[in-house]
Amino acid sequence: MVDTLAQSEDKQEGVPHKAWYKRVSLTTWILVALVIGVLAGLALQGPMQADPEGTKKLIETWIKPIGTIFLNLIKMIVVPLVVFSIMTGIISLKDIKKVGLIGGKTVLFYMVTTAFAVVIGLVFANVLSVGAGYTLSGSESLEYEAKEAPAFVDTIVNIFPSNFFQPMADATMLQVIVIALLFGFGIIAAGKKAEPVTRFVEGMNEVCVKVMHGIICFAPFGVFGLITPVIATNGPDVLMPLLWLIVVAYLAMAAHLVFVYSGMVKIFAKLNPVRFFRGIAPAFLFAFSSASSVGTLPMNMQCTEKMGASKEMTGFVLPLGATINMDGTAIYQGVCAVFIAQVFGYDLSISEQLIIVLTTVLASIGTAGVPGSGMIMLTMVLTSVGLPIEGVALVAGVDRILDMMRTALNITGDSACCLCLDGMDKRKKARKEAKAA
């Protein structure tokens, strides 16, 4: 009787009755999937020890493919989404100078937050003595082959592609962004003659957005398939020796999240921090489970637009941020550098820690878009202050666990930057309109 009345009230008010599972938000579903995935991973710890081969086969056959399929679909839509969203954003701005101004502000914004991040990481690592509880025995063997970071000039040269299709196929994001920028500028320069191309680009952008929304509906299943193998493989026995490193890194990242990003969105975006964190939650949880900034890009764009950012701004700032913004990685560099120094008995001076800050900020740009950039950056940081590169092997075992949180922090910084720049741009337009009136 009660259900009948509720349904009749819904019909009278013109509101269609939704099934219970449709009334639950995507954020809640992702969180539920994350918890279930963690519990399933822990439950597989016993079988993993009793029958490692059989359990691994079970995970590889039935669980991991779910996450892989979902991540493949996300990667499939990312390149066309980035290309058409950036081109649409540039076309809507209708001014190449304005695009350059926004691009300059974005890069500067990311560099400043990266500097804040590495300082926070160093402070937490020193105050909490991150390496104090870990002793390196003389018989312990550390094997790590240091990868040489590309020269800065080579990085600049490699940004510009020699082939239109290869960067798309390889998902080389910096080159994809450059292609989208150049063709966007070309459409603006062509004027009325490019109107058919403009309509095509805007139409394809809308198609990509719809495909993206459809894929994101399956995010909870993807999260379960991604997180369960990680927990099952890297159980508590593996994590216990380096647990304090993980705790300190997570605390530093949480502090950056709460204080730096809250202050940014409050001051520049005029947005309530609680609303911001609530809005970014789906993208944050997905980034945490997938450890992929580029893979989280579609969901991040959706969340940021829901919080009021324009499509033009999200289409330009977020793809750039997914490639060059490394706040989480910067904190990781600071914490790990102090950890390795303390484990090997080195005492880092203030000047050496300032060198770490400077190296991290510059390396975040110099290694942008380079696979495995986190480890390359750490090698560069250790070398800059004379610490043994072999120390990277100490943190390599828990890198995946640290990567989850630093990726989540990175995409949150992308969204915060986008909202701040969008808010400042809208206020600037309002002031111009007020003066004109």
GROMACS .gro file of C-alpha atoms in nm:
model
  437
    1MET     CA    1   0.000   0.000   0.000
    2VAL     CA    2   0.282   0.236   0.092
    3ASP     CA    3   0.468   0.145  -0.228
    4THR     CA    4   0.154   0.207  -0.434
    5LEU     CA    5   0.107   0.549  -0.275
    6ALA     CA    6   0.472   0.638  -0.333
    7GLN     CA    7   0.447   0.535  -0.698
    8SER     CA    8   0.125   0.729  -0.749
    9GLU     CA    9   0.285   1.039  -0.589
   10ASP     CA   10   0.584   1.002  -0.823
   11LYS     CA   11   0.353   0.979  -1.124
   12GLN     CA   12   0.148   1.279  -1.006
   13GLU     CA   13   0.459   1.488  -0.968
   14GLY     CA   14   0.590   1.370  -1.306
   15VAL     CA   15   0.895   1.204  -1.149
   16PRO     CA   16   0.968   0.854  -1.289
   17HIS     CA   17   1.017   0.586  -1.025
   18LYS     CA   18   1.382   0.468  -1.014
   19ALA     CA   19   1.506   0.130  -0.905
   20TRP     CA   20   1.703   0.134  -0.579
   21TYR     CA   21   2.036   0.063  -0.749
   22LYS     CA   22   1.988   0.364  -0.978
   23ARG     CA   23   1.928   0.593  -0.680
   24VAL     CA   24   2.272   0.507  -0.535
   25SER     CA   25   2.541   0.746  -0.659
   26LEU     CA   26   2.834   0.632  -0.870
   27THR     CA   27   3.070   0.744  -0.592
   28THR     CA   28   2.903   0.506  -0.348
   29TRP     CA   29   2.917   0.218  -0.595
   30ILE     CA   30   3.287   0.276  -0.658
   31LEU     CA   31   3.355   0.292  -0.284
   32VAL     CA   32   3.161  -0.030  -0.228
   33ALA     CA   33   3.356  -0.198  -0.510
   34LEU     CA   34   3.684  -0.074  -0.360
   35VAL     CA   35   3.599  -0.219  -0.017
   36ILE     CA   36   3.481  -0.550  -0.164
   37GLY     CA   37   3.798  -0.567  -0.375
   38VAL     CA   38   4.020  -0.511  -0.071
   39LEU     CA   39   3.832  -0.777   0.129
   40ALA     CA   40   3.849  -1.020  -0.163
   41GLY     CA   41   4.224  -0.956  -0.197
   42LEU     CA   42   4.279  -1.022   0.173
   43ALA     CA   43   4.063  -1.336   0.155
   44LEU     CA   44   4.287  -1.467  -0.125
   45GLN     CA   45   4.598  -1.430   0.093
   46GLY     CA   46   4.545  -1.774   0.252
   47PRO     CA   47   4.501  -1.960  -0.077
   48MET     CA   48   4.792  -1.760  -0.222
   49GLN     CA   49   5.026  -1.902   0.042
   50ALA     CA   50   4.885  -2.256   0.023
   51ASP     CA   51   4.864  -2.279  -0.356
   52PRO     CA   52   5.042  -1.983  -0.521
   53GLU     CA   53   5.018  -2.112  -0.879
   54GLY     CA   54   4.650  -2.207  -0.858
   55THR     CA   55   4.550  -1.881  -0.691
   56LYS     CA   56   4.745  -1.671  -0.940
   57LYS     CA   57   4.576  -1.860  -1.224
   58LEU     CA   58   4.236  -1.790  -1.065
   59ILE     CA   59   4.314  -1.418  -1.036
   60GLU     CA   60   4.461  -1.396  -1.388
   61THR     CA   61   4.168  -1.586  -1.543
   62TRP     CA   62   3.860  -1.454  -1.365
   63ILE     CA   63   3.934  -1.130  -1.175
   64LYS     CA   64   4.213  -0.934  -1.344
   65PRO     CA   65   4.050  -0.942  -1.693
   66ILE     CA   66   3.754  -0.742  -1.558
   67GLY     CA   67   3.982  -0.454  -1.464
   68THR     CA   68   4.192  -0.492  -1.779
   69ILE     CA   69   3.886  -0.475  -2.008
   70PHE     CA   70   3.756  -0.166  -1.831
   71LEU     CA   71   4.097   0.003  -1.840
   72ASN     CA   72   4.133  -0.085  -2.211
   73LEU     CA   73   3.797   0.081  -2.285
   74ILE     CA   74   3.905   0.391  -2.093
   75LYS     CA   75   4.237   0.402  -2.281
   76MET     CA   76   4.049   0.356  -2.609
   77ILE     CA   77   3.837   0.669  -2.556
   78VAL     CA   78   4.109   0.884  -2.398
   79VAL     CA   79   4.299   0.978  -2.717
   80PRO     CA   80   3.995   1.083  -2.927
   81LEU     CA   81   3.847   1.257  -2.622
   82VAL     CA   82   4.167   1.457  -2.562
   83VAL     CA   83   4.204   1.547  -2.931
   84PHE     CA   84   3.848   1.666  -2.986
   85SER     CA   85   3.802   1.827  -2.642
   86ILE     CA   86   4.121   2.035  -2.677
   87MET     CA   87   4.029   2.135  -3.033
   88THR     CA   88   3.676   2.227  -2.922
   89GLY     CA   89   3.817   2.430  -2.633
   90ILE     CA   90   4.055   2.621  -2.861
   91ILE     CA   91   3.784   2.685  -3.122
   92SER     CA   92   3.548   2.822  -2.856
   93LEU     CA   93   3.816   3.061  -2.725
   94LYS     CA   94   3.855   3.203  -3.080
   95ASP     CA   95   4.185   3.371  -2.986
   96ILE     CA   96   4.529   3.212  -3.010
   97LYS     CA   97   4.673   3.466  -2.762
   98LYS     CA   98   4.411   3.367  -2.504
   99VAL     CA   99   4.499   3.000  -2.547
  100GLY     CA  100   4.867   3.086  -2.486
  101LEU     CA  101   4.778   3.287  -2.176
  102ILE     CA  102   4.571   3.006  -2.025
  103GLY     CA  103   4.845   2.753  -2.113
  104GLY     CA  104   5.110   2.965  -1.941
  105LYS     CA  105   4.895   3.006  -1.629
  106THR     CA  106   4.831   2.630  -1.621
  107VAL     CA  107   5.200   2.535  -1.636
  108LEU     CA  108   5.290   2.797  -1.373
  109PHE     CA  109   5.007   2.676  -1.150
  110TYR     CA  110   5.129   2.317  -1.170
  111MET     CA  111   5.492   2.416  -1.101
  112VAL     CA  112   5.394   2.613  -0.788
  113THR     CA  113   5.180   2.331  -0.646
  114THR     CA  114   5.459   2.082  -0.721
  115ALA     CA  115   5.701   2.296  -0.519
  116PHE     CA  116   5.453   2.307  -0.228
  117ALA     CA  117   5.411   1.929  -0.254
  118VAL     CA  118   5.779   1.837  -0.232
  119VAL     CA  119   5.830   2.076   0.063
  120ILE     CA  120   5.538   1.911   0.247
  121GLY     CA  121   5.688   1.570   0.172
  122LEU     CA  122   6.027   1.672   0.311
  123VAL     CA  123   5.874   1.825   0.626
  124PHE     CA  124   5.668   1.514   0.706
  125ALA     CA  125   5.960   1.281   0.630
  126ASN     CA  126   6.197   1.474   0.862
  127VAL     CA  127   5.953   1.534   1.147
  128LEU     CA  128   5.825   1.175   1.151
  129SER     CA  129   6.171   1.018   1.086
  130VAL     CA  130   6.047   0.808   0.796
  131GLY     CA  131   6.354   0.584   0.776
  132ALA     CA  132   6.417   0.540   1.147
  133GLY     CA  133   6.240   0.205   1.177
  134TYR     CA  134   6.414   0.037   0.885
  135THR     CA  135   6.765  -0.103   0.914
  136LEU     CA  136   6.963  -0.225   0.615
  137SER     CA  137   7.154  -0.543   0.693
  138GLY     CA  138   7.495  -0.586   0.542
  139SER     CA  139   7.396  -0.906   0.364
  140GLU     CA  140   7.095  -0.753   0.195
  141SER     CA  141   7.141  -0.730  -0.180
  142LEU     CA  142   6.997  -0.437  -0.369
  143GLU     CA  143   6.970  -0.472  -0.743
  144TYR     CA  144   6.844  -0.176  -0.937
  145GLU     CA  145   6.940  -0.064  -1.281
  146ALA     CA  146   6.919   0.315  -1.291
  147LYS     CA  147   6.739   0.449  -1.594
  148GLU     CA  148   6.890   0.760  -1.739
  149ALA     CA  149   6.650   1.053  -1.767
  150PRO     CA  150   6.622   1.200  -2.114
  151ALA     CA  151   6.804   1.529  -2.172
  152PHE     CA  152   6.576   1.830  -2.143
  153VAL     CA  153   6.647   1.928  -2.505
  154ASP     CA  154   6.551   1.576  -2.618
  155THR     CA  155   6.228   1.601  -2.421
  156ILE     CA  156   6.141   1.927  -2.598
  157VAL     CA  157   6.224   1.777  -2.940
  158ASN     CA  158   6.020   1.463  -2.869
  159ILE     CA  159   5.712   1.670  -2.787
  160PHE     CA  160   5.675   1.752  -3.157
  161PRO     CA  161   5.564   1.445  -3.356
  162SER     CA  162   5.693   1.349  -3.700
  163ASN     CA  163   5.384   1.142  -3.773
  164PHE     CA  164   5.016   1.224  -3.726
  165PHE     CA  165   4.891   0.872  -3.648
  166GLN     CA  166   5.175   0.718  -3.445
  167PRO     CA  167   5.121   0.930  -3.130
  168MET     CA  168   4.752   0.839  -3.142
  169ALA     CA  169   4.831   0.467  -3.165
  170ASP     CA  170   5.095   0.481  -2.890
  171ALA     CA  171   4.892   0.724  -2.672
  172THR     CA  172   5.196   0.953  -2.640
  173MET     CA  173   4.996   1.222  -2.467
  174LEU     CA  174   5.228   1.522  -2.501
  175GLN     CA  175   5.247   1.467  -2.875
  176VAL     CA  176   4.870   1.413  -2.895
  177ILE     CA  177   4.817   1.744  -2.712
  178VAL     CA  178   5.053   1.923  -2.955
  179ILE     CA  179   4.864   1.779  -3.254
  180ALA     CA  180   4.530   1.893  -3.109
  181LEU     CA  181   4.671   2.242  -3.036
  182LEU     CA  182   4.813   2.287  -3.386
  183PHE     CA  183   4.495   2.176  -3.562
  184GLY     CA  184   4.285   2.386  -3.324
  185PHE     CA  185   4.494   2.691  -3.412
  186GLY     CA  186   4.461   2.600  -3.781
  187ILE     CA  187   4.081   2.593  -3.758
  188ILE     CA  188   4.078   2.938  -3.595
  189ALA     CA  189   4.315   3.075  -3.861
  190ALA     CA  190   4.106   2.930  -4.147
  191GLY     CA  191   3.798   3.122  -4.031
  192LYS     CA  192   3.468   3.065  -4.217
  193LYS     CA  193   3.618   2.813  -4.459
  194ALA     CA  194   3.673   2.577  -4.164
  195GLU     CA  195   3.312   2.590  -4.042
  196PRO     CA  196   3.236   2.232  -4.167
  197VAL     CA  197   3.545   2.111  -3.980
  198THR     CA  198   3.433   2.301  -3.671
  199ARG     CA  199   3.092   2.130  -3.677
  200PHE     CA  200   3.263   1.791  -3.725
  201VAL     CA  201   3.501   1.849  -3.433
  202GLU     CA  202   3.221   1.967  -3.200
  203GLY     CA  203   3.003   1.671  -3.306
  204MET     CA  204   3.282   1.420  -3.248
  205ASN     CA  205   3.355   1.578  -2.910
  206GLU     CA  206   2.991   1.522  -2.810
  207VAL     CA  207   3.007   1.161  -2.936
  208CYS     CA  208   3.324   1.097  -2.733
  209VAL     CA  209   3.159   1.241  -2.422
  210LYS     CA  210   2.857   1.011  -2.461
  211VAL     CA  211   3.081   0.705  -2.514
  212MET     CA  212   3.281   0.811  -2.208
  213HIS     CA  213   2.965   0.833  -1.994
  214GLY     CA  214   2.863   0.485  -2.103
  215ILE     CA  215   3.201   0.335  -2.014
  216ILE     CA  216   3.210   0.510  -1.675
  217CYS     CA  217   2.884   0.339  -1.575
  218PHE     CA  218   3.086   0.017  -1.547
  219ALA     CA  219   3.352   0.179  -1.323
  220PRO     CA  220   3.260  -0.020  -1.005
  221PHE     CA  221   3.328  -0.351  -1.184
  222GLY     CA  222   3.655  -0.214  -1.320
  223VAL     CA  223   3.764  -0.095  -0.976
  224PHE     CA  224   3.698  -0.440  -0.827
  225GLY     CA  225   3.898  -0.608  -1.104
  226LEU     CA  226   4.189  -0.366  -1.060
  227ILE     CA  227   4.222  -0.353  -0.681
  228THR     CA  228   4.173  -0.722  -0.591
  229PRO     CA  229   4.490  -0.853  -0.767
  230VAL     CA  230   4.699  -0.572  -0.611
  231ILE     CA  231   4.589  -0.660  -0.256
  232ALA     CA  232   4.616  -1.035  -0.320
  233THR     CA  233   4.970  -1.002  -0.461
  234ASN     CA  234   5.104  -0.735  -0.221
  235GLY     CA  235   4.969  -0.867   0.107
  236PRO     CA  236   5.044  -0.735   0.456
  237ASP     CA  237   5.358  -0.952   0.485
  238VAL     CA  238   5.518  -0.761   0.197
  239LEU     CA  239   5.407  -0.422   0.324
  240MET     CA  240   5.495  -0.452   0.695
  241PRO     CA  241   5.872  -0.372   0.669
  242LEU     CA  242   5.798  -0.053   0.473
  243LEU     CA  243   5.469   0.030   0.643
  244TRP     CA  244   5.599   0.351   0.804
  245LEU     CA  245   5.716   0.482   0.467
  246ILE     CA  246   5.366   0.427   0.327
  247VAL     CA  247   5.202   0.590   0.632
  248VAL     CA  248   5.424   0.900   0.617
  249ALA     CA  249   5.378   0.938   0.240
  250TYR     CA  250   5.000   0.901   0.271
  251LEU     CA  251   4.988   1.152   0.559
  252ALA     CA  252   5.188   1.407   0.358
  253MET     CA  253   4.964   1.358   0.055
  254ALA     CA  254   4.653   1.392   0.271
  255ALA     CA  255   4.789   1.719   0.416
  256HIS     CA  256   4.854   1.855   0.065
  257LEU     CA  257   4.506   1.746  -0.036
  258VAL     CA  258   4.333   1.909   0.259
  259PHE     CA  259   4.533   2.229   0.306
  260VAL     CA  260   4.677   2.326  -0.034
  261TYR     CA  261   4.385   2.224  -0.254
  262SER     CA  262   4.124   2.347  -0.006
  263GLY     CA  263   4.292   2.687   0.007
  264MET     CA  264   4.324   2.700  -0.372
  265VAL     CA  265   3.961   2.627  -0.452
  266LYS     CA  266   3.841   2.852  -0.170
  267ILE     CA  267   4.052   3.155  -0.273
  268PHE     CA  268   4.068   3.127  -0.653
  269ALA     CA  269   3.760   2.923  -0.748
  270LYS     CA  270   3.537   3.062  -0.468
  271LEU     CA  271   3.420   2.705  -0.412
  272ASN     CA  272   3.339   2.535  -0.083
  273PRO     CA  273   3.620   2.278  -0.022
  274VAL     CA  274   3.368   2.022   0.107
  275ARG     CA  275   3.171   2.051  -0.217
  276PHE     CA  276   3.495   2.018  -0.413
  277PHE     CA  277   3.604   1.698  -0.240
  278ARG     CA  278   3.255   1.554  -0.268
  279GLY     CA  279   3.248   1.638  -0.638
  280ILE     CA  280   3.590   1.491  -0.716
  281ALA     CA  281   3.528   1.172  -0.512
  282PRO     CA  282   3.437   0.938  -0.805
  283ALA     CA  283   3.749   1.035  -1.002
  284PHE     CA  284   3.964   1.018  -0.685
  285LEU     CA  285   3.849   0.666  -0.601
  286PHE     CA  286   3.897   0.544  -0.956
  287ALA     CA  287   4.246   0.700  -0.977
  288PHE     CA  288   4.333   0.536  -0.643
  289SER     CA  289   4.235   0.190  -0.765
  290SER     CA  290   4.370   0.217  -1.121
  291ALA     CA  291   4.686   0.427  -1.056
  292SER     CA  292   4.640   0.583  -1.401
  293SER     CA  293   4.610   0.961  -1.444
  294VAL     CA  294   4.536   0.933  -1.816
  295GLY     CA  295   4.286   0.652  -1.756
  296THR     CA  296   4.103   0.866  -1.501
  297LEU     CA  297   4.089   1.168  -1.736
  298PRO     CA  298   3.738   1.107  -1.875
  299MET     CA  299   3.585   1.069  -1.530
  300ASN     CA  300   3.783   1.369  -1.400
  301MET     CA  301   3.647   1.584  -1.683
  302GLN     CA  302   3.294   1.477  -1.598
  303CYS     CA  303   3.335   1.552  -1.225
  304THR     CA  304   3.501   1.891  -1.285
  305GLU     CA  305   3.229   2.002  -1.529
  306LYS     CA  306   2.961   1.904  -1.275
  307MET     CA  307   3.131   2.141  -1.027
  308GLY     CA  308   3.086   2.431  -1.269
  309ALA     CA  309   3.398   2.438  -1.488
  310SER     CA  310   3.338   2.515  -1.855
  311LYS     CA  311   3.392   2.245  -2.117
  312GLU     CA  312   3.648   2.468  -2.286
  313MET     CA  313   3.860   2.487  -1.971
  314THR     CA  314   3.832   2.118  -1.877
  315GLY     CA  315   3.911   2.018  -2.235
  316PHE     CA  316   4.236   2.215  -2.226
  317VAL     CA  317   4.364   2.215  -1.866
  318LEU     CA  318   4.287   1.857  -1.758
  319PRO     CA  319   4.459   1.672  -2.046
  320LEU     CA  320   4.766   1.890  -1.992
  321GLY     CA  321   4.755   1.824  -1.617
  322ALA     CA  322   4.721   1.447  -1.666
  323THR     CA  323   5.058   1.461  -1.841
  324ILE     CA  324   5.267   1.720  -1.654
  325ASN     CA  325   5.109   1.767  -1.309
  326MET     CA  326   5.299   1.557  -1.052
  327ASP     CA  327   5.209   1.682  -0.704
  328GLY     CA  328   5.168   1.329  -0.567
  329THR     CA  329   5.491   1.221  -0.733
  330ALA     CA  330   5.670   1.525  -0.585
  331ILE     CA  331   5.567   1.427  -0.231
  332TYR     CA  332   5.681   1.073  -0.308
  333GLN     CA  333   6.022   1.209  -0.417
  334GLY     CA  334   6.069   1.409  -0.096
  335VAL     CA  335   5.961   1.131   0.140
  336CYS     CA  336   6.160   0.861  -0.041
  337ALA     CA  337   6.476   1.076  -0.061
  338VAL     CA  338   6.475   1.129   0.318
  339PHE     CA  339   6.384   0.763   0.376
  340ILE     CA  340   6.677   0.639   0.164
  341ALA     CA  341   6.913   0.892   0.325
  342GLN     CA  342   6.821   0.779   0.677
  343VAL     CA  343   6.841   0.409   0.589
  344PHE     CA  344   7.193   0.454   0.450
  345GLY     CA  345   7.296   0.679   0.739
  346TYR     CA  346   7.310   1.010   0.548
  347ASP     CA  347   7.209   1.339   0.710
  348LEU     CA  348   7.061   1.573   0.450
  349SER     CA  349   7.136   1.941   0.510
  350ILE     CA  350   6.888   2.224   0.445
  351SER     CA  351   7.074   2.321   0.127
  352GLU     CA  352   7.059   1.962  -0.001
  353GLN     CA  353   6.686   1.950   0.067
  354LEU     CA  354   6.642   2.275  -0.126
  355ILE     CA  355   6.826   2.108  -0.415
  356ILE     CA  356   6.573   1.824  -0.393
  357VAL     CA  357   6.288   2.077  -0.421
  358LEU     CA  358   6.443   2.245  -0.726
  359THR     CA  359   6.534   1.915  -0.895
  360THR     CA  360   6.185   1.773  -0.843
  361VAL     CA  361   6.010   2.079  -0.991
  362LEU     CA  362   6.236   2.081  -1.298
  363ALA     CA  363   6.229   1.702  -1.336
  364SER     CA  364   5.848   1.700  -1.331
  365ILE     CA  365   5.858   1.896  -1.657
  366GLY     CA  366   6.167   1.728  -1.803
  367THR     CA  367   6.023   1.378  -1.763
  368ALA     CA  368   5.663   1.467  -1.854
  369GLY     CA  369   5.507   1.190  -2.060
  370VAL     CA  370   5.804   0.954  -2.009
  371PRO     CA  371   5.699   0.599  -1.905
  372GLY     CA  372   5.811   0.516  -1.551
  373SER     CA  373   5.878   0.884  -1.482
  374GLY     CA  374   5.836   0.838  -1.104
  375MET     CA  375   6.138   0.610  -1.077
  376ILE     CA  376   6.338   0.820  -1.324
  377MET     CA  377   6.265   1.133  -1.120
  378LEU     CA  378   6.369   0.957  -0.798
  379THR     CA  379   6.697   0.853  -0.961
  380MET     CA  380   6.757   1.216  -1.066
  381VAL     CA  381   6.676   1.344  -0.716
  382LEU     CA  382   6.907   1.095  -0.543
  383THR     CA  383   7.189   1.175  -0.785
  384SER     CA  384   7.148   1.550  -0.731
  385VAL     CA  385   7.231   1.519  -0.359
  386GLY     CA  386   7.479   1.231  -0.382
  387LEU     CA  387   7.258   0.957  -0.236
  388PRO     CA  388   7.312   0.595  -0.354
  389ILE     CA  389   7.087   0.513  -0.652
  390GLU     CA  390   7.060   0.155  -0.521
  391GLY     CA  391   6.819   0.296  -0.264
  392VAL     CA  392   6.547   0.301  -0.529
  393ALA     CA  393   6.531  -0.078  -0.493
  394LEU     CA  394   6.416  -0.032  -0.132
  395VAL     CA  395   6.095   0.145  -0.234
  396ALA     CA  396   6.036  -0.043  -0.560
  397GLY     CA  397   5.849  -0.321  -0.378
  398VAL     CA  398   5.581  -0.085  -0.247
  399ASP     CA  399   5.583   0.153  -0.543
  400ARG     CA  400   5.241   0.028  -0.661
  401ILE     CA  401   5.085   0.105  -0.321
  402LEU     CA  402   5.239   0.453  -0.318
  403ASP     CA  403   5.144   0.506  -0.683
  404MET     CA  404   4.774   0.462  -0.600
  405MET     CA  405   4.762   0.760  -0.365
  406ARG     CA  406   4.996   0.983  -0.563
  407THR     CA  407   4.785   0.930  -0.878
  408ALA     CA  408   4.469   1.018  -0.687
  409LEU     CA  409   4.641   1.332  -0.559
  410ASN     CA  410   4.761   1.424  -0.909
  411ILE     CA  411   4.414   1.412  -1.066
  412THR     CA  412   4.269   1.608  -0.773
  413GLY     CA  413   4.530   1.877  -0.838
  414ASP     CA  414   4.433   1.879  -1.207
  415SER     CA  415   4.070   1.943  -1.115
  416ALA     CA  416   4.158   2.209  -0.856
  417CYS     CA  417   4.376   2.395  -1.108
  418CYS     CA  418   4.103   2.378  -1.372
  419LEU     CA  419   3.837   2.513  -1.136
  420CYS     CA  420   4.066   2.792  -1.014
  421LEU     CA  421   4.158   2.908  -1.365
  422ASP     CA  422   3.795   2.881  -1.475
  423GLY     CA  423   3.678   3.085  -1.175
  424MET     CA  424   3.937   3.358  -1.237
  425ASP     CA  425   3.850   3.366  -1.609
  426LYS     CA  426   3.477   3.402  -1.538
  427ARG     CA  427   3.535   3.684  -1.288
  428LYS     CA  428   3.758   3.861  -1.541
  429LYS     CA  429   3.482   3.837  -1.803
  430ALA     CA  430   3.227   3.968  -1.550
  431ARG     CA  431   3.445   4.270  -1.472
  432LYS     CA  432   3.484   4.348  -1.843
  433GLU     CA  433   3.109   4.323  -1.895
  434ALA     CA  434   3.047   4.547  -1.594
  435LYS     CA  435   3.286   4.811  -1.731
  436ALA     CA  436   3.129   4.791  -2.077
  437ALA     CA  437   2.785   4.844  -1.924
   0.00000   0.00000   0.00000
